[in-house]
Amino acid sequence: MNYGLIAGNGRFPFLVLNGARAQGVSLAVAAIKEETDATIEQHAALVEWISVGHLGKLIKFFQRHQVTQVIMAGQVKHVQIFSLNALPDWRMAKMLARLPRRNTDALIGAVADELAREGITLIDSTTFLQDHLARAGVLTKRAPNKHELADIEYGLHVANELARLDLGQTIVVKNQAVVALEAMEGTDATIRRAAELVRNRPLTVIKVAKPNQDMRFDVPVIGLQTLDTLKACHVTAMSLTADKTLIFDRAEVLAGLNQAKVSLVAR
Amino acid sequence: MNYGLIAGNGRFPFLVLNGARAQGVSLAVAAIKEETDATIEQHAALVEWISVGHLGKLIKFFQRHQVTQVIMAGQVKHVQIFSLNALPDWRMAKMLARLPRRNTDALIGAVADELAREGITLIDSTTFLQDHLARAGVLTKRAPNKHELADIEYGLHVANELARLDLGQTIVVKNQAVVALEAMEGTDATIRRAAELVRNRPLTVIKVAKPNQDMRFDVPVIGLQTLDTLKACHVTAMSLTADKTLIFDRAEVLAGLNQAKVSLVAR
């Protein structure tokens, strides 16, 4: 059984390569011309550069290397798929024409279907990153205090409703009142807005996976950038969904949170 | 039966005074020292200035003038209630001590209960503003087009869920995807954020009342400031909750929307 990787932007694909290597697995990497960091060539033995709309070429690459299991890691900006730099090939164009809606879930689902027809299965993107998943419990030295726990309980209720509606994944709470709700602006912008609104008084952040989170893509992630935002915005506690959230640079993130006395829990 | 007005900030109390006068009703006005515009004295025959925490004084003022029906209009900032400038009097302090939670609804509800004990009823804040309520239908020359209608249908579903959870009242939609959700930042900031995120491409805004909107306070309002924001942010359509949303400066707002070819509907 051979594994492949469709590498989008950011560090996610690099971490997958490292995780696989640690288990003695090497991956056939399809790097996306418009997205993937060029240094990926130094981290993988087998890399082919493929433009974002070239689905036929992608399938042929994996078939050539007998790949049957593929991981998708790192963002591919939605807008790229319809850009002039990346005109779709015949196979992609046919697939797009059949799509009733062109949102991210529909697009990735359709790509997964095309791959499946050729005997290539899209698998859990955390397959080689099980060590990076947040396991249930208090992850920092400090546990949430009574007030933070009350905010987390209330926030989880609200965040789960939002995630169920497939809106945002992050909410910011103070004194059991919601200060900010995420939609398209992303986690960091949501936290920064909340900090401005309460003039840098302490906040609690709740970030959740979707109720039926598809682990093949769009898995929630926190990392060093999240750490910086939490510290800058006077967040004192954060809650994640256990077993469904990745923590990149875990040791540094947890050390930074401990130093700033921020409490991180997964539940 | 005598009517009274508890006047908060902004133009809302002035419009209530005008509306009442048009019906031959004069109001005993309790102006809030920390909030009410000083020019209110030129618009009402009977004004008493009362500090925000002085509930006992408020009750005595209304009793002295045989007021049995009271309207609350205009915001009283939550933070004022606990500020040093407005230490609560004995009656307010006793009421606050009994409160399990101090959110806006709980506070106003408790004030309403105290008034009721003295035979003073808090009534619908739109009692003298029935002409200002948005009635069901298309309010502008242009009706929403097919795409805007699809965004409104989707947006109403989401906005009603948010309002049911007592979070925000406004959402901004593009191509049936939610761009921004309001929490504490207010309607205008939510719309401006959405415009930045989509780089000023056309947007649809949905603003709703709560499912069980208490018409005694916190009734949704749009006005000239909303008009400016909609135009500046390339909003092409907006939906309001019929019979539960006030439109201040209605003629000017509708003329401005018509000129900018923005469609406004209430449903």
Coordinates of C-alpha atoms in Angstrom, one line a residue:
Chain A
M1 CA 0.0 0.0 0.0
N2 CA 1.5 3.3 -1.1
Y3 CA 0.6 6.7 0.4
G4 CA 0.3 10.0 -1.3
L5 CA 0.1 13.6 -0.1
I6 CA -1.7 16.5 -1.8
A7 CA 0.2 19.5 -0.2
G8 CA -1.5 22.9 0.2
N9 CA 0.0 25.9 1.8
G10 CA 1.5 26.4 5.3
R11 CA 3.3 23.9 7.6
F12 CA 0.6 21.2 7.7
P13 CA 2.1 19.2 4.7
F14 CA 5.6 19.4 6.2
L15 CA 4.3 18.0 9.5
V16 CA 2.6 15.1 7.7
L17 CA 5.9 14.3 5.9
N18 CA 7.8 14.3 9.3
G19 CA 5.1 12.2 11.0
A20 CA 5.1 9.7 8.1
R21 CA 8.9 9.5 8.1
A22 CA 8.9 8.8 11.8
Q23 CA 6.8 5.7 11.0
G24 CA 9.1 4.7 8.2
V25 CA 6.6 5.8 5.5
S26 CA 7.6 7.9 2.5
L27 CA 4.9 9.8 0.6
A28 CA 4.4 10.6 -3.1
V29 CA 3.9 14.4 -2.9
A30 CA 1.6 16.3 -5.3
A31 CA 2.7 19.9 -4.6
I32 CA 0.2 22.6 -5.7
K33 CA 2.1 25.1 -7.9
E34 CA 0.0 28.0 -6.6
E35 CA 0.2 27.1 -2.9
T36 CA 2.9 24.8 -1.7
D37 CA 6.2 26.1 -0.1
A38 CA 9.0 25.4 -2.6
T39 CA 11.2 24.0 0.2
I40 CA 9.0 20.9 0.2
E41 CA 11.4 19.4 -2.3
Q42 CA 14.0 19.2 0.5
H43 CA 11.6 17.2 2.7
A44 CA 10.3 14.5 0.3
A45 CA 12.0 12.1 -2.0
L46 CA 9.2 12.2 -4.6
V47 CA 7.6 15.6 -5.5
E48 CA 5.6 16.5 -8.6
W49 CA 4.4 20.1 -9.1
I50 CA 0.8 20.2 -10.3
S51 CA -1.4 23.2 -11.0
V52 CA -4.6 23.4 -8.9
G53 CA -7.0 22.7 -11.7
H54 CA -5.1 19.7 -13.1
L55 CA -7.1 16.8 -11.7
G56 CA -6.3 14.4 -14.5
K57 CA -2.5 15.0 -14.1
L58 CA -2.9 14.5 -10.3
I59 CA -4.6 11.1 -10.8
K60 CA -2.0 10.0 -13.3
F61 CA 0.8 10.9 -10.9
F62 CA -0.7 8.8 -8.1
Q63 CA -1.4 5.9 -10.4
R64 CA 2.1 5.9 -11.8
H65 CA 3.4 5.4 -8.2
Q66 CA 0.7 2.9 -7.2
V67 CA -0.7 5.2 -4.6
T68 CA -4.0 4.0 -3.0
Q69 CA -4.2 6.2 0.1
V70 CA -4.0 10.0 -0.2
I71 CA -3.8 12.7 2.5
M72 CA -4.8 16.3 1.8
A73 CA -3.0 18.7 4.1
G74 CA -2.7 22.5 4.1
Q75 CA -5.2 25.0 2.6
V76 CA -5.8 25.4 -1.1
K77 CA -7.4 28.8 -1.5
H78 CA -10.9 28.5 -2.9
V79 CA -10.3 31.4 -5.2
Q80 CA -7.3 29.6 -6.9
I81 CA -9.6 27.0 -8.3
F82 CA -11.3 29.6 -10.6
S83 CA -8.3 31.8 -11.3
L84 CA -6.8 32.3 -14.7
N85 CA -3.4 30.9 -13.7
A86 CA -5.0 27.6 -13.1
L87 CA -7.4 26.8 -15.9
P88 CA -9.0 23.4 -15.2
D89 CA -8.0 20.4 -17.3
W90 CA -10.6 18.3 -19.1
R91 CA -11.3 16.0 -16.1
M92 CA -11.6 18.9 -13.6
A93 CA -13.8 20.9 -16.0
K94 CA -16.2 18.0 -16.4
M95 CA -16.3 17.6 -12.6
L96 CA -17.0 21.3 -12.0
A97 CA -19.7 21.3 -14.6
R98 CA -21.6 18.6 -12.7
L99 CA -21.3 20.4 -9.3
P100 CA -24.6 21.9 -8.1
R101 CA -22.8 24.1 -5.6
R102 CA -19.1 25.2 -5.5
N103 CA -18.5 25.6 -1.8
T104 CA -15.4 24.0 -0.3
D105 CA -17.1 20.9 1.1
A106 CA -18.8 20.2 -2.3
L107 CA -15.5 20.7 -4.2
I108 CA -13.4 18.5 -2.0
G109 CA -16.1 15.9 -1.9
A110 CA -16.2 15.8 -5.7
V111 CA -12.4 15.5 -5.9
A112 CA -12.6 12.7 -3.4
D113 CA -15.2 11.0 -5.5
E114 CA -13.0 11.3 -8.7
L115 CA -10.0 9.8 -6.9
A116 CA -12.2 7.0 -5.5
R117 CA -13.2 6.0 -9.0
E118 CA -9.6 5.4 -9.8
G119 CA -9.0 3.3 -6.7
I120 CA -7.4 6.1 -4.7
T121 CA -8.9 6.7 -1.2
L122 CA -8.7 10.1 0.6
I123 CA -7.9 9.3 4.2
D124 CA -7.9 11.1 7.6
S125 CA -5.4 14.0 7.3
T126 CA -4.2 13.3 10.9
T127 CA -3.2 9.7 10.1
F128 CA 0.5 10.4 10.7
L129 CA -0.2 13.2 13.2
Q130 CA -1.9 11.3 16.0
D131 CA 0.7 12.7 18.5
H132 CA -0.4 16.2 17.5
L133 CA -4.1 15.7 18.4
A134 CA -5.2 17.4 21.6
R135 CA -6.3 14.6 23.9
A136 CA -9.1 15.2 26.5
G137 CA -8.0 17.0 29.7
V138 CA -6.2 20.0 31.0
L139 CA -3.1 20.5 28.7
T140 CA -1.4 23.3 30.7
K141 CA -0.2 23.5 34.2
R142 CA -3.1 25.7 35.2
A143 CA -6.7 24.3 35.1
P144 CA -9.5 26.8 34.3
N145 CA -10.9 28.6 37.3
K146 CA -14.5 28.6 38.3
H147 CA -15.3 31.7 36.1
E148 CA -13.4 30.4 33.1
L149 CA -15.2 27.0 33.4
A150 CA -18.6 28.8 33.5
D151 CA -17.6 30.6 30.3
I152 CA -16.4 27.4 28.7
E153 CA -19.6 25.6 29.5
Y154 CA -21.8 28.4 28.1
G155 CA -19.4 28.9 25.1
L156 CA -19.4 25.2 24.2
H157 CA -23.2 25.3 24.0
V158 CA -23.1 28.3 21.6
A159 CA -20.1 27.1 19.6
N160 CA -21.7 23.7 19.0
E161 CA -24.8 25.4 17.7
L162 CA -22.7 27.5 15.3
A163 CA -20.7 24.6 14.1
R164 CA -23.9 22.6 13.6
L165 CA -25.1 25.4 11.3
D166 CA -21.7 25.2 9.5
L167 CA -20.9 28.9 10.3
G168 CA -17.7 29.6 12.3
Q169 CA -15.7 27.4 14.7
T170 CA -14.6 30.0 17.2
I171 CA -16.4 32.2 19.8
V172 CA -15.0 34.5 22.4
V173 CA -16.8 34.8 25.8
K174 CA -16.6 37.1 28.8
N175 CA -18.8 36.6 31.9
Q176 CA -21.0 34.1 30.1
A177 CA -21.8 36.6 27.3
V178 CA -20.6 36.1 23.7
V179 CA -18.3 39.0 22.7
A180 CA -17.4 37.8 19.2
L181 CA -18.5 35.1 16.7
E182 CA -16.3 33.8 13.9
A183 CA -17.6 33.6 10.3
M184 CA -15.1 34.1 7.4
E185 CA -12.5 36.3 9.2
G186 CA -10.7 33.4 10.9
T187 CA -9.8 32.6 14.5
D188 CA -7.2 35.3 15.1
A189 CA -9.2 38.2 13.7
T190 CA -12.2 37.1 15.9
I191 CA -10.1 37.1 19.1
R192 CA -8.5 40.5 18.2
R193 CA -12.0 42.0 17.7
A194 CA -13.2 40.7 21.0
A195 CA -10.1 42.1 22.8
E196 CA -10.8 45.6 21.4
L197 CA -14.5 45.4 22.4
V198 CA -13.8 44.6 26.0
R199 CA -10.7 46.9 26.0
N200 CA -8.2 44.1 26.8
R201 CA -10.0 42.7 29.8
P202 CA -9.6 38.9 30.3
L203 CA -11.4 36.6 27.8
T204 CA -12.2 32.9 27.2
V205 CA -11.9 31.4 23.7
I206 CA -13.8 28.3 22.6
K207 CA -12.8 26.6 19.4
V208 CA -14.7 23.5 18.2
A209 CA -14.7 20.9 15.5
K210 CA -18.0 20.4 13.5
P211 CA -20.4 17.9 15.1
N212 CA -19.6 15.5 12.3
Q213 CA -16.1 16.7 11.6
D214 CA -14.7 15.2 8.4
M215 CA -11.2 14.3 9.4
R216 CA -10.1 14.1 5.8
F217 CA -10.0 17.9 5.6
D218 CA -10.7 21.2 7.4
V219 CA -9.5 19.8 10.8
P220 CA -9.2 22.6 13.4
V221 CA -5.6 23.7 14.1
I222 CA -3.9 25.9 16.7
G223 CA -0.2 26.8 16.7
L224 CA 2.4 29.5 17.4
Q225 CA 0.3 32.2 15.8
T226 CA -2.6 31.3 18.0
L227 CA -0.2 31.5 21.0
D228 CA 0.8 35.0 20.1
T229 CA -2.8 36.1 19.6
L230 CA -4.0 34.6 22.9
K231 CA -1.2 36.4 24.8
A232 CA -1.6 39.8 22.9
C233 CA -5.4 39.7 23.5
H234 CA -5.4 38.8 27.2
V235 CA -7.1 35.5 26.8
T236 CA -6.8 33.5 30.0
A237 CA -8.5 30.3 29.0
M238 CA -9.1 28.3 25.8
S239 CA -11.1 25.2 25.1
L240 CA -10.6 22.8 22.1
T241 CA -12.5 19.7 20.9
A242 CA -10.6 16.7 22.1
D243 CA -9.2 14.2 19.5
K244 CA -10.3 16.4 16.7
T245 CA -8.0 19.5 17.0
L246 CA -4.3 19.5 15.9
I247 CA -1.7 21.4 18.0
F248 CA 1.3 22.3 15.8
D249 CA 4.6 23.0 17.6
R250 CA 3.0 21.6 20.7
A251 CA 5.9 21.8 23.1
E252 CA 6.6 25.5 22.3
V253 CA 2.9 26.4 22.4
L254 CA 2.3 24.7 25.8
A255 CA 5.5 26.3 27.2
G256 CA 4.3 29.7 26.0
L257 CA 0.9 29.2 27.5
N258 CA 2.3 28.1 30.8
Q259 CA 4.6 31.1 31.0
A260 CA 1.6 33.4 30.3
K261 CA -0.5 31.4 32.8
V262 CA -3.1 30.7 30.1
S263 CA -5.2 27.6 30.7
L264 CA -5.8 25.2 27.7
V265 CA -8.3 22.4 27.9
A266 CA -9.6 19.8 25.4
R267 CA -13.0 18.3 26.0
Chain B
M1 CA -54.1 57.7 32.6
N2 CA -50.8 59.5 32.5
Y3 CA -47.8 58.5 30.5
G4 CA -44.1 58.7 31.4
L5 CA -40.8 58.3 29.5
I6 CA -37.5 57.0 30.7
A7 CA -35.2 58.7 28.2
G8 CA -31.8 57.1 27.4
N9 CA -29.3 58.4 24.8
G10 CA -29.7 59.1 21.1
R11 CA -32.8 60.2 19.1
F12 CA -35.2 57.5 20.2
P13 CA -36.7 59.4 23.2
F14 CA -37.1 62.5 21.0
L15 CA -39.1 60.5 18.4
V16 CA -41.3 59.1 21.2
L17 CA -42.0 62.7 22.4
N18 CA -42.9 63.8 18.8
G19 CA -45.1 60.7 18.2
A20 CA -46.9 61.3 21.5
R21 CA -47.4 65.0 20.8
A22 CA -48.9 64.1 17.4
Q23 CA -51.6 62.1 19.3
G24 CA -52.1 64.9 21.8
V25 CA -50.3 63.1 24.6
S26 CA -47.7 64.8 26.8
L27 CA -45.2 62.7 28.7
A28 CA -43.5 63.1 32.1
V29 CA -39.9 62.7 31.2
A30 CA -37.3 61.1 33.5
A31 CA -34.0 62.1 31.8
I32 CA -30.9 60.0 32.7
K33 CA -28.1 62.4 33.8
E34 CA -25.4 60.2 32.3
E35 CA -27.1 59.6 29.0
T36 CA -29.9 61.9 27.8
D37 CA -29.2 64.8 25.4
A38 CA -29.7 68.0 27.3
T39 CA -31.9 69.5 24.5
I40 CA -34.7 67.2 25.7
E41 CA -35.8 70.1 27.9
Q42 CA -36.8 72.0 24.7
H43 CA -39.0 69.1 23.6
A44 CA -41.0 68.2 26.7
A45 CA -43.0 70.3 29.2
L46 CA -42.0 68.2 32.2
V47 CA -38.4 66.9 32.6
E48 CA -36.7 65.7 35.8
W49 CA -33.0 64.7 35.7
I50 CA -32.3 61.5 37.5
S51 CA -29.0 59.6 37.9
V52 CA -29.0 56.1 36.5
G53 CA -28.9 54.3 39.8
H54 CA -31.6 56.3 41.5
L55 CA -34.6 54.0 41.2
G56 CA -36.4 55.3 44.3
K57 CA -36.2 58.9 43.0
L58 CA -37.5 57.7 39.6
I59 CA -40.5 56.0 41.2
K60 CA -41.3 59.0 43.3
F61 CA -41.2 61.3 40.2
F62 CA -43.7 59.2 38.3
Q63 CA -46.0 58.8 41.4
R64 CA -46.0 62.6 41.9
H65 CA -47.3 63.0 38.4
Q66 CA -49.8 60.1 38.6
V67 CA -47.9 58.2 35.8
T68 CA -49.2 54.7 35.3
Q69 CA -47.8 53.8 31.9
V70 CA -44.0 54.2 31.2
I71 CA -42.0 53.9 28.0
M72 CA -38.3 53.2 28.0
A73 CA -36.5 54.7 24.9
G74 CA -32.9 55.0 24.0
Q75 CA -29.9 53.1 25.3
V76 CA -28.7 53.3 28.9
K77 CA -25.2 51.9 28.8
H78 CA -24.9 48.9 31.0
V79 CA -21.5 50.1 32.3
Q80 CA -23.2 53.2 33.7
I81 CA -25.2 51.2 36.1
F82 CA -22.1 50.1 38.0
S83 CA -20.1 53.3 37.6
L84 CA -18.8 55.5 40.4
N85 CA -20.7 58.5 39.1
A86 CA -24.0 56.8 39.6
L87 CA -23.9 54.9 42.9
P88 CA -27.2 53.1 43.4
D89 CA -29.7 54.5 45.9
W90 CA -31.1 52.2 48.6
R91 CA -34.0 50.8 46.4
M92 CA -31.7 50.1 43.4
A93 CA -29.0 48.5 45.7
K94 CA -31.6 46.2 47.2
M95 CA -32.8 45.2 43.8
L96 CA -29.3 44.6 42.5
A97 CA -28.5 42.5 45.5
R98 CA -31.4 40.1 44.7
L99 CA -30.4 39.7 41.0
P100 CA -28.8 36.3 40.2
R101 CA -27.4 37.7 36.9
R102 CA -26.7 41.2 35.8
N103 CA -27.1 41.1 32.1
T104 CA -29.3 43.7 30.4
D105 CA -32.5 41.6 30.2
A106 CA -32.3 40.7 33.9
L107 CA -31.6 44.3 34.9
I108 CA -34.4 45.8 32.9
G109 CA -36.8 43.0 33.9
A110 CA -36.0 43.8 37.6
V111 CA -36.6 47.5 37.1
A112 CA -39.9 46.7 35.4
D113 CA -40.9 44.5 38.4
E114 CA -40.1 47.3 40.9
L115 CA -42.2 49.8 38.8
A116 CA -45.0 47.3 38.6
R117 CA -45.1 47.0 42.4
E118 CA -45.9 50.7 42.5
G119 CA -48.7 50.4 40.0
I120 CA -46.5 51.7 37.1
T121 CA -46.5 49.5 33.9
L122 CA -43.6 49.4 31.5
I123 CA -45.3 49.4 28.0
D124 CA -44.3 48.8 24.4
S125 CA -41.6 51.3 23.4
T126 CA -43.2 51.7 20.0
T127 CA -46.6 52.7 21.4
F128 CA -46.3 56.2 19.9
L129 CA -44.2 55.1 16.9
Q130 CA -46.5 52.8 15.1
D131 CA -45.8 54.8 11.9
H132 CA -42.1 54.1 12.2
L133 CA -42.5 50.3 12.2
A134 CA -41.4 48.5 9.0
R135 CA -44.6 46.8 7.7
A136 CA -44.3 43.6 5.7
G137 CA -43.3 43.9 2.0
V138 CA -40.8 45.6 -0.3
L139 CA -40.1 49.0 1.1
T140 CA -38.0 50.4 -1.7
K141 CA -38.6 50.8 -5.5
R142 CA -36.5 47.9 -6.3
A143 CA -37.5 44.4 -5.1
P144 CA -34.7 41.9 -4.3
N145 CA -33.5 40.0 -7.3
K146 CA -33.3 36.2 -7.5
H147 CA -29.7 36.0 -6.0
E148 CA -30.6 38.5 -3.2
L149 CA -33.7 36.5 -2.4
A150 CA -31.7 33.3 -2.1
D151 CA -29.3 35.1 0.3
I152 CA -32.2 36.4 2.3
E153 CA -33.9 33.0 2.6
Y154 CA -30.7 31.4 3.8
G155 CA -29.8 34.4 6.0
L156 CA -33.1 34.4 7.7
H157 CA -32.7 30.8 8.7
V158 CA -29.3 31.5 10.2
A159 CA -30.2 34.9 11.8
N160 CA -33.3 33.3 13.5
E161 CA -31.1 30.6 15.0
L162 CA -28.6 33.3 16.3
A163 CA -31.5 35.4 17.7
R164 CA -33.0 32.4 19.4
L165 CA -29.7 31.8 21.2
D166 CA -29.8 35.5 22.2
L167 CA -26.5 36.3 20.4
G168 CA -26.5 39.0 17.7
Q169 CA -29.3 40.2 15.5
T170 CA -27.4 40.9 12.2
I171 CA -25.7 38.7 9.7
V172 CA -24.1 39.4 6.3
V173 CA -24.4 37.0 3.5
K174 CA -22.8 36.6 0.0
N175 CA -23.7 33.7 -2.4
Q176 CA -25.6 31.9 0.4
A177 CA -22.5 31.8 2.6
V178 CA -22.3 33.8 5.9
V179 CA -19.5 36.4 5.8
A180 CA -20.0 38.0 9.2
L181 CA -22.0 37.4 12.4
E182 CA -22.8 40.1 14.9
A183 CA -22.2 39.7 18.6
M184 CA -21.3 42.7 20.7
E185 CA -19.8 44.9 18.0
G186 CA -23.1 46.2 16.6
T187 CA -24.7 46.2 13.2
D188 CA -22.5 48.8 11.5
A189 CA -19.2 47.2 12.5
T190 CA -20.4 43.8 11.4
I191 CA -21.3 45.1 7.9
R192 CA -18.0 47.0 7.6
R193 CA -16.1 43.8 8.5
A194 CA -17.9 41.8 5.9
A195 CA -17.2 44.5 3.2
E196 CA -13.5 44.2 3.9
L197 CA -13.5 40.5 3.8
V198 CA -15.2 40.3 0.4
R199 CA -13.2 43.4 -0.8
N200 CA -16.4 45.5 -1.4
R201 CA -18.2 43.0 -3.6
P202 CA -22.0 43.1 -3.3
L203 CA -23.5 41.9 0.0
T204 CA -26.9 41.1 1.5
V205 CA -27.7 42.1 5.2
I206 CA -30.3 40.3 7.3
K207 CA -31.3 42.0 10.6
V208 CA -33.9 40.3 12.8
A209 CA -35.9 40.8 16.0
K210 CA -35.6 38.0 18.6
P211 CA -38.2 35.2 18.2
N212 CA -40.0 36.5 21.3
Q213 CA -38.9 40.1 21.0
D214 CA -39.9 42.1 24.1
M215 CA -41.3 45.3 22.5
R216 CA -40.7 47.2 25.8
F217 CA -37.0 47.4 25.1
D218 CA -34.2 46.5 22.7
V219 CA -36.4 46.8 19.6
P220 CA -34.2 46.7 16.4
V221 CA -33.7 50.1 14.7
I222 CA -32.3 51.3 11.5
G223 CA -31.8 54.9 10.4
L224 CA -29.5 57.4 8.6
Q225 CA -26.3 55.8 10.0
T226 CA -27.4 52.4 8.7
L227 CA -28.1 54.0 5.3
D228 CA -24.5 55.4 5.2
T229 CA -23.1 52.1 6.1
L230 CA -25.1 50.1 3.5
K231 CA -24.0 52.5 0.8
A232 CA -20.3 52.6 1.8
C233 CA -20.2 48.8 2.1
H234 CA -21.8 48.0 -1.2
V235 CA -24.8 46.2 0.4
T236 CA -27.4 45.7 -2.4
A237 CA -30.2 44.2 -0.3
M238 CA -31.4 44.2 3.3
S239 CA -34.1 42.3 5.2
L240 CA -35.8 43.4 8.4
T241 CA -38.4 41.7 10.7
A242 CA -41.8 43.1 9.8
D243 CA -43.8 45.0 12.6
K244 CA -40.8 44.7 15.0
T245 CA -38.2 47.0 13.5
L246 CA -38.2 50.8 13.7
I247 CA -37.1 52.9 10.8
F248 CA -36.0 56.3 12.0
D249 CA -36.0 59.2 9.5
R250 CA -37.9 56.8 7.2
A251 CA -38.5 59.2 4.2
E252 CA -34.8 60.2 4.0
V253 CA -33.6 56.6 4.5
L254 CA -35.9 55.2 1.8
A255 CA -35.0 58.0 -0.6
G256 CA -31.3 57.3 0.0
L257 CA -31.8 53.6 -0.6
N258 CA -33.7 54.2 -3.8
Q259 CA -31.0 56.5 -5.1
A260 CA -28.4 53.9 -4.4
K261 CA -30.7 51.1 -5.8
V262 CA -30.5 49.2 -2.6
S263 CA -33.5 46.9 -2.0
L264 CA -35.1 46.9 1.5
V265 CA -37.7 44.3 2.5
A266 CA -39.5 43.5 5.7
R267 CA -40.8 40.0 6.3

